[in-house]
XYZ file of C-alpha atoms in Angstrom:
356
model
C 307.221 178.093 123.740
C 305.566 174.709 124.144
C 302.219 176.087 122.961
C 303.828 177.521 119.829
C 305.438 174.129 118.956
C 302.118 172.390 119.427
C 300.399 174.783 117.056
C 303.069 174.163 114.401
C 302.689 170.372 114.678
C 298.895 170.585 114.544
C 299.031 172.763 111.456
C 301.473 170.368 109.698
C 299.323 167.356 110.516
C 296.216 169.101 109.189
C 297.952 170.011 105.940
C 299.201 166.427 105.492
C 295.741 164.926 106.096
C 294.191 167.416 103.673
C 296.747 166.547 100.987
C 296.211 162.809 101.476
C 292.445 163.139 101.274
C 292.736 165.218 98.122
C 295.015 162.603 96.537
C 292.581 159.778 97.361
C 289.642 161.721 95.946
C 291.631 162.420 92.796
C 292.423 158.698 92.331
C 288.795 157.733 92.881
C 287.720 160.303 90.318
C 290.242 158.964 87.801
C 288.952 155.422 88.240
C 285.329 156.515 87.961
C 285.984 158.560 84.828
C 288.158 155.887 83.222
C 291.354 157.987 83.270
C 293.187 155.595 85.550
C 295.487 152.819 84.439
C 293.535 149.912 82.989
C 293.911 147.195 80.368
C 292.252 148.216 77.097
C 290.160 151.245 76.256
C 286.745 149.616 76.644
C 286.450 150.407 80.349
C 285.518 154.102 80.361
C 284.289 154.210 83.938
C 281.093 155.699 85.364
C 281.535 159.299 84.157
C 282.919 158.333 80.740
C 280.165 155.793 80.046
C 277.445 158.193 81.232
C 278.770 160.961 79.013
C 278.964 158.617 76.028
C 275.339 157.477 76.437
C 274.089 161.052 76.839
C 276.025 161.978 73.701
C 274.141 159.228 71.873
C 270.857 160.937 72.792
C 269.785 158.742 75.691
C 268.200 160.188 78.809
C 270.211 160.968 81.939
C 268.700 158.089 83.966
C 269.545 155.398 81.400
C 272.950 156.939 80.863
C 273.704 156.879 84.594
C 272.549 153.237 84.866
C 274.874 152.282 82.002
C 277.709 154.104 83.693
C 276.990 152.372 87.026
C 277.017 148.993 85.308
C 280.374 149.759 83.708
C 281.819 150.756 87.086
C 280.567 147.531 88.721
C 282.135 145.452 85.952
C 285.410 147.221 86.553
C 285.249 146.422 90.264
C 284.740 142.673 89.636
C 287.160 142.376 86.747
C 290.271 140.727 88.150
C 293.610 139.699 86.820
C 293.562 136.352 85.040
C 289.848 136.473 84.154
C 288.229 133.021 83.920
C 291.326 131.122 82.857
C 291.571 129.316 86.191
C 288.653 126.871 86.581
C 286.905 125.706 89.711
C 287.375 121.930 89.986
C 284.412 119.922 91.244
C 284.904 116.179 91.904
C 282.080 113.928 93.091
C 281.191 110.219 93.190
C 277.927 108.316 93.430
C 276.851 104.681 93.882
C 273.712 103.620 92.012
C 271.940 100.269 92.304
C 271.767 99.495 88.581
C 274.212 98.098 86.055
C 276.540 100.482 84.147
C 274.634 100.145 80.866
C 271.371 101.198 82.551
C 273.032 104.126 84.360
C 274.765 105.266 81.160
C 271.541 105.073 79.135
C 269.643 107.081 81.774
C 272.306 109.791 82.001
C 272.636 110.252 78.249
C 268.888 110.876 77.817
C 269.532 114.609 78.228
C 265.993 115.615 77.297
C 264.799 113.885 80.513
C 266.936 116.102 82.771
C 264.141 118.658 83.128
C 262.000 115.981 84.808
C 264.319 115.283 87.742
C 266.929 118.071 88.103
C 266.233 121.396 89.789
C 267.532 123.988 87.333
C 267.361 122.489 83.821
C 264.276 123.650 81.924
C 264.879 122.391 78.401
C 267.418 120.431 76.347
C 267.523 120.200 72.566
C 269.403 117.313 70.984
C 271.706 117.643 68.002
C 272.174 115.383 65.014
C 274.253 112.226 64.957
C 277.426 112.121 62.909
C 276.720 110.595 59.476
C 278.069 107.087 59.051
C 280.300 108.069 56.136
C 281.983 110.743 58.282
C 282.678 108.476 61.242
C 286.277 107.669 62.024
C 287.377 104.217 63.103
C 285.954 103.419 66.537
C 283.914 106.648 66.709
C 280.347 106.538 68.049
C 277.659 108.410 66.055
C 276.815 110.551 69.122
C 280.425 111.586 69.613
C 280.502 115.191 68.447
C 276.784 115.823 69.096
C 275.924 119.426 70.017
C 273.112 120.042 72.512
C 271.399 123.248 73.611
C 270.557 123.790 77.284
C 268.307 126.253 79.115
C 268.342 126.515 82.894
C 267.065 128.791 85.619
C 269.174 129.751 88.632
C 267.240 131.748 91.215
C 265.628 134.507 89.127
C 268.134 134.350 86.280
C 267.758 132.216 83.155
C 270.895 130.950 81.442
C 271.523 129.262 78.106
C 274.593 127.357 76.941
C 275.700 124.865 74.329
C 277.522 121.580 74.996
C 279.468 119.283 72.683
C 280.114 115.602 73.389
C 283.808 114.902 72.779
C 283.975 111.314 74.078
C 281.061 108.850 73.938
C 282.059 105.327 74.978
C 279.011 103.410 76.272
C 278.706 102.236 78.946
C 282.073 103.326 80.315
C 282.732 107.038 79.799
C 281.336 110.319 78.500
C 283.059 113.728 78.209
C 281.856 117.096 76.986
C 282.803 120.750 76.625
C 280.444 123.738 76.828
C 280.242 127.397 75.911
C 277.925 130.084 77.223
C 277.803 133.855 77.760
C 277.793 133.465 81.552
C 280.297 130.639 82.025
C 281.276 127.128 80.988
C 281.134 123.668 82.588
C 283.334 120.963 81.045
C 283.138 117.478 82.478
C 283.873 113.757 82.358
C 281.905 110.891 83.910
C 282.979 107.248 84.184
C 280.749 104.248 84.930
C 282.349 101.286 86.753
C 280.556 98.044 87.621
C 280.482 97.185 91.323
C 279.252 93.644 91.792
C 276.327 92.286 89.786
C 273.864 95.173 90.129
C 275.632 98.386 91.149
C 277.615 101.151 89.458
C 280.175 103.645 90.713
C 279.893 106.956 88.855
C 282.844 109.359 89.106
C 282.249 113.007 88.133
C 284.933 115.576 87.312
C 283.796 119.107 86.349
C 285.685 122.292 85.439
C 283.610 125.444 85.944
C 284.638 128.868 84.617
C 282.477 131.798 85.633
C 281.813 134.951 83.588
C 280.374 138.150 84.996
C 279.950 139.591 88.511
C 276.862 137.563 89.518
C 278.474 134.251 88.522
C 281.719 135.292 90.195
C 279.922 135.982 93.479
C 277.944 132.727 93.177
C 281.122 130.764 92.586
C 282.703 132.320 95.670
C 279.748 130.910 97.635
C 280.223 127.476 95.988
C 276.700 127.553 94.591
C 277.679 125.619 91.439
C 279.230 122.759 93.414
C 276.188 122.531 95.669
C 273.824 122.524 92.698
C 275.832 119.740 90.986
C 275.785 117.593 94.141
C 272.036 118.125 94.463
C 271.384 117.164 90.825
C 273.515 114.013 91.202
C 271.302 112.988 94.139
C 268.227 113.733 92.043
C 269.619 111.535 89.266
C 270.189 108.642 91.673
C 266.660 109.034 93.014
C 265.277 109.133 89.456
C 267.090 105.927 88.425
C 266.391 104.011 91.636
C 262.730 105.026 91.979
C 261.705 104.663 88.341
C 260.293 101.335 87.191
C 262.894 99.402 85.168
C 260.653 99.177 82.110
C 260.213 102.980 82.160
C 263.938 103.722 82.107
C 265.724 104.238 78.770
C 266.816 100.970 77.219
C 270.601 100.415 77.101
C 272.271 100.249 73.735
C 272.351 96.741 72.333
C 275.650 95.145 71.425
C 276.605 95.353 67.775
C 275.101 92.500 65.784
C 277.534 89.936 64.407
C 277.443 89.751 60.590
C 276.159 86.514 59.064
C 279.522 85.615 57.528
C 281.174 86.184 60.887
C 278.569 83.953 62.500
C 279.239 81.232 59.907
C 282.961 81.511 60.520
C 282.317 81.342 64.244
C 280.104 78.265 63.796
C 282.709 76.629 61.569
C 285.359 77.446 64.099
C 283.295 75.931 66.896
C 282.662 72.808 64.788
C 286.383 72.513 64.037
C 287.096 72.976 67.692
C 284.592 70.263 68.608
C 286.162 67.966 65.983
C 289.630 68.657 67.342
C 288.446 68.047 70.876
C 286.789 64.799 69.748
C 289.971 63.664 67.994
C 292.035 64.612 71.030
C 289.627 62.634 73.207
C 289.929 59.596 70.914
C 293.711 59.931 70.943
C 293.674 60.074 74.717
C 291.462 56.979 74.828
C 293.851 55.174 72.469
C 296.795 56.206 74.603
C 294.999 54.965 77.705
C 294.279 51.661 75.956
C 297.925 51.398 74.915
C 299.012 52.183 78.455
C 296.668 49.486 79.763
C 298.052 47.019 77.200
C 301.573 47.961 78.197
C 300.659 47.506 81.835
C 299.181 44.064 81.093
C 302.224 43.208 78.988
C 304.481 44.348 81.799
C 302.580 42.106 84.180
C 303.004 39.140 81.797
C 306.690 39.763 81.149
C 309.104 37.627 83.151
C 310.660 39.350 86.091
C 314.320 38.738 85.135
C 317.416 40.515 86.305
C 319.470 41.444 83.262
C 322.570 41.610 85.389
C 322.208 37.905 86.132
C 325.323 35.972 85.010
C 323.111 33.421 83.243
C 321.619 36.189 81.040
C 325.078 37.444 80.177
C 326.182 33.906 79.355
C 323.198 33.273 77.075
C 323.775 36.544 75.224
C 327.357 35.539 74.543
C 326.202 32.346 72.825
C 325.942 32.027 69.077
C 322.521 33.301 67.971
C 321.700 30.023 66.200
C 322.497 27.979 69.317
C 320.413 30.371 71.422
C 317.479 30.047 69.032
C 317.697 26.280 69.108
C 317.809 26.294 72.919
C 314.647 28.417 73.036
C 312.885 26.041 70.647
C 313.977 23.077 72.766
C 312.413 24.765 75.816
C 309.048 24.898 73.995
C 308.914 28.354 72.408
C 307.291 28.698 68.970
C 309.785 28.537 66.138
C 308.295 31.505 64.220
C 308.342 33.696 67.294
C 311.886 32.660 68.045
C 313.004 33.716 64.598
C 311.387 37.170 65.029
C 312.632 37.729 68.578
C 315.766 39.701 69.404
C 318.801 38.203 71.040
C 317.998 39.955 74.292
C 314.410 38.650 74.357
C 315.626 35.104 73.602
C 318.141 35.220 76.421
C 315.507 36.581 78.787
C 312.947 33.946 77.824
C 315.410 31.070 78.050
C 316.644 32.187 81.477
C 313.079 32.553 82.736
C 312.125 29.079 81.446
C 315.168 27.554 83.077
C 314.394 29.162 86.439
C 310.681 28.234 86.317
C 310.514 24.744 84.815
C 307.239 23.914 86.572
C 305.190 26.756 84.883
C 303.350 26.011 81.630
C 305.307 27.362 78.707
C 303.157 29.884 76.842
C 305.555 30.566 73.985
C 305.228 34.347 74.494
C 308.212 36.597 74.499
């Protein structure tokens, strides 16, 4: 009885495994022939692509290679494609000023002399002056062509400068059949003779080889290596052999004249202000001397109050009797007369000067 049950279970297990294996083989065949579920009709699979090439009159070997290539592309094609970039962020200190670092970096045709992969760079044309917008640099919008070699593969791509602000910032976008690298670099002065360069790159791979290379972070490593090569190139090159920084925009003659006139006016104003200050100082000194000469009289003294209550004519006559000049007495105020009379009465022994 037990042996019969075992035989039944063994038979059922064998049938199940056979069915599963047949189902898996069927699915693999569908994928290879392009009959499986896929986005679009371009992916025909190994069998479909091979049959198509043979139908076009090509030999069996070339047809099978085309079919194998189509199958490999299908394996590495993933959901989302290259929409999600790989972000690469680096920084670098260089012992030159920002204008020198910016000028050296923007000489793209020199990259082949110090980087590892760049073989050739062709420069584009500057934007015509009549087409420039306000504040736009002529090199903003320049298109450059690049050729580089990575291992045994040669790649070409085009780049477009979208922001050119010397010596502070440069940004670009790129387009190529095997991927794109968009980036931004800023140049910040550190002290008198150093620059901090900040790099931000967005890399999007295309194709199986680039996808595998990106998984191994080969692009990030190559960028870090080329940044080191750039620092070595700038630091080890003689200053007179480096590209010359852009000169500041020349000031128009009329602007210079206005500036000179403004400086002359400013000098005149400063001179007048200085003279006014000197006059004020002289007046202050005169006031100080006058204060020293003025009698030290307490205006709350009863004698002052009494004199101020007198008739003005009697007060004037009293001041004249005490020796003050008649003309000065007539011009003096009642308060000054009372003060002078009180002072003369309290100090009869001092020589009468006749001053208020």
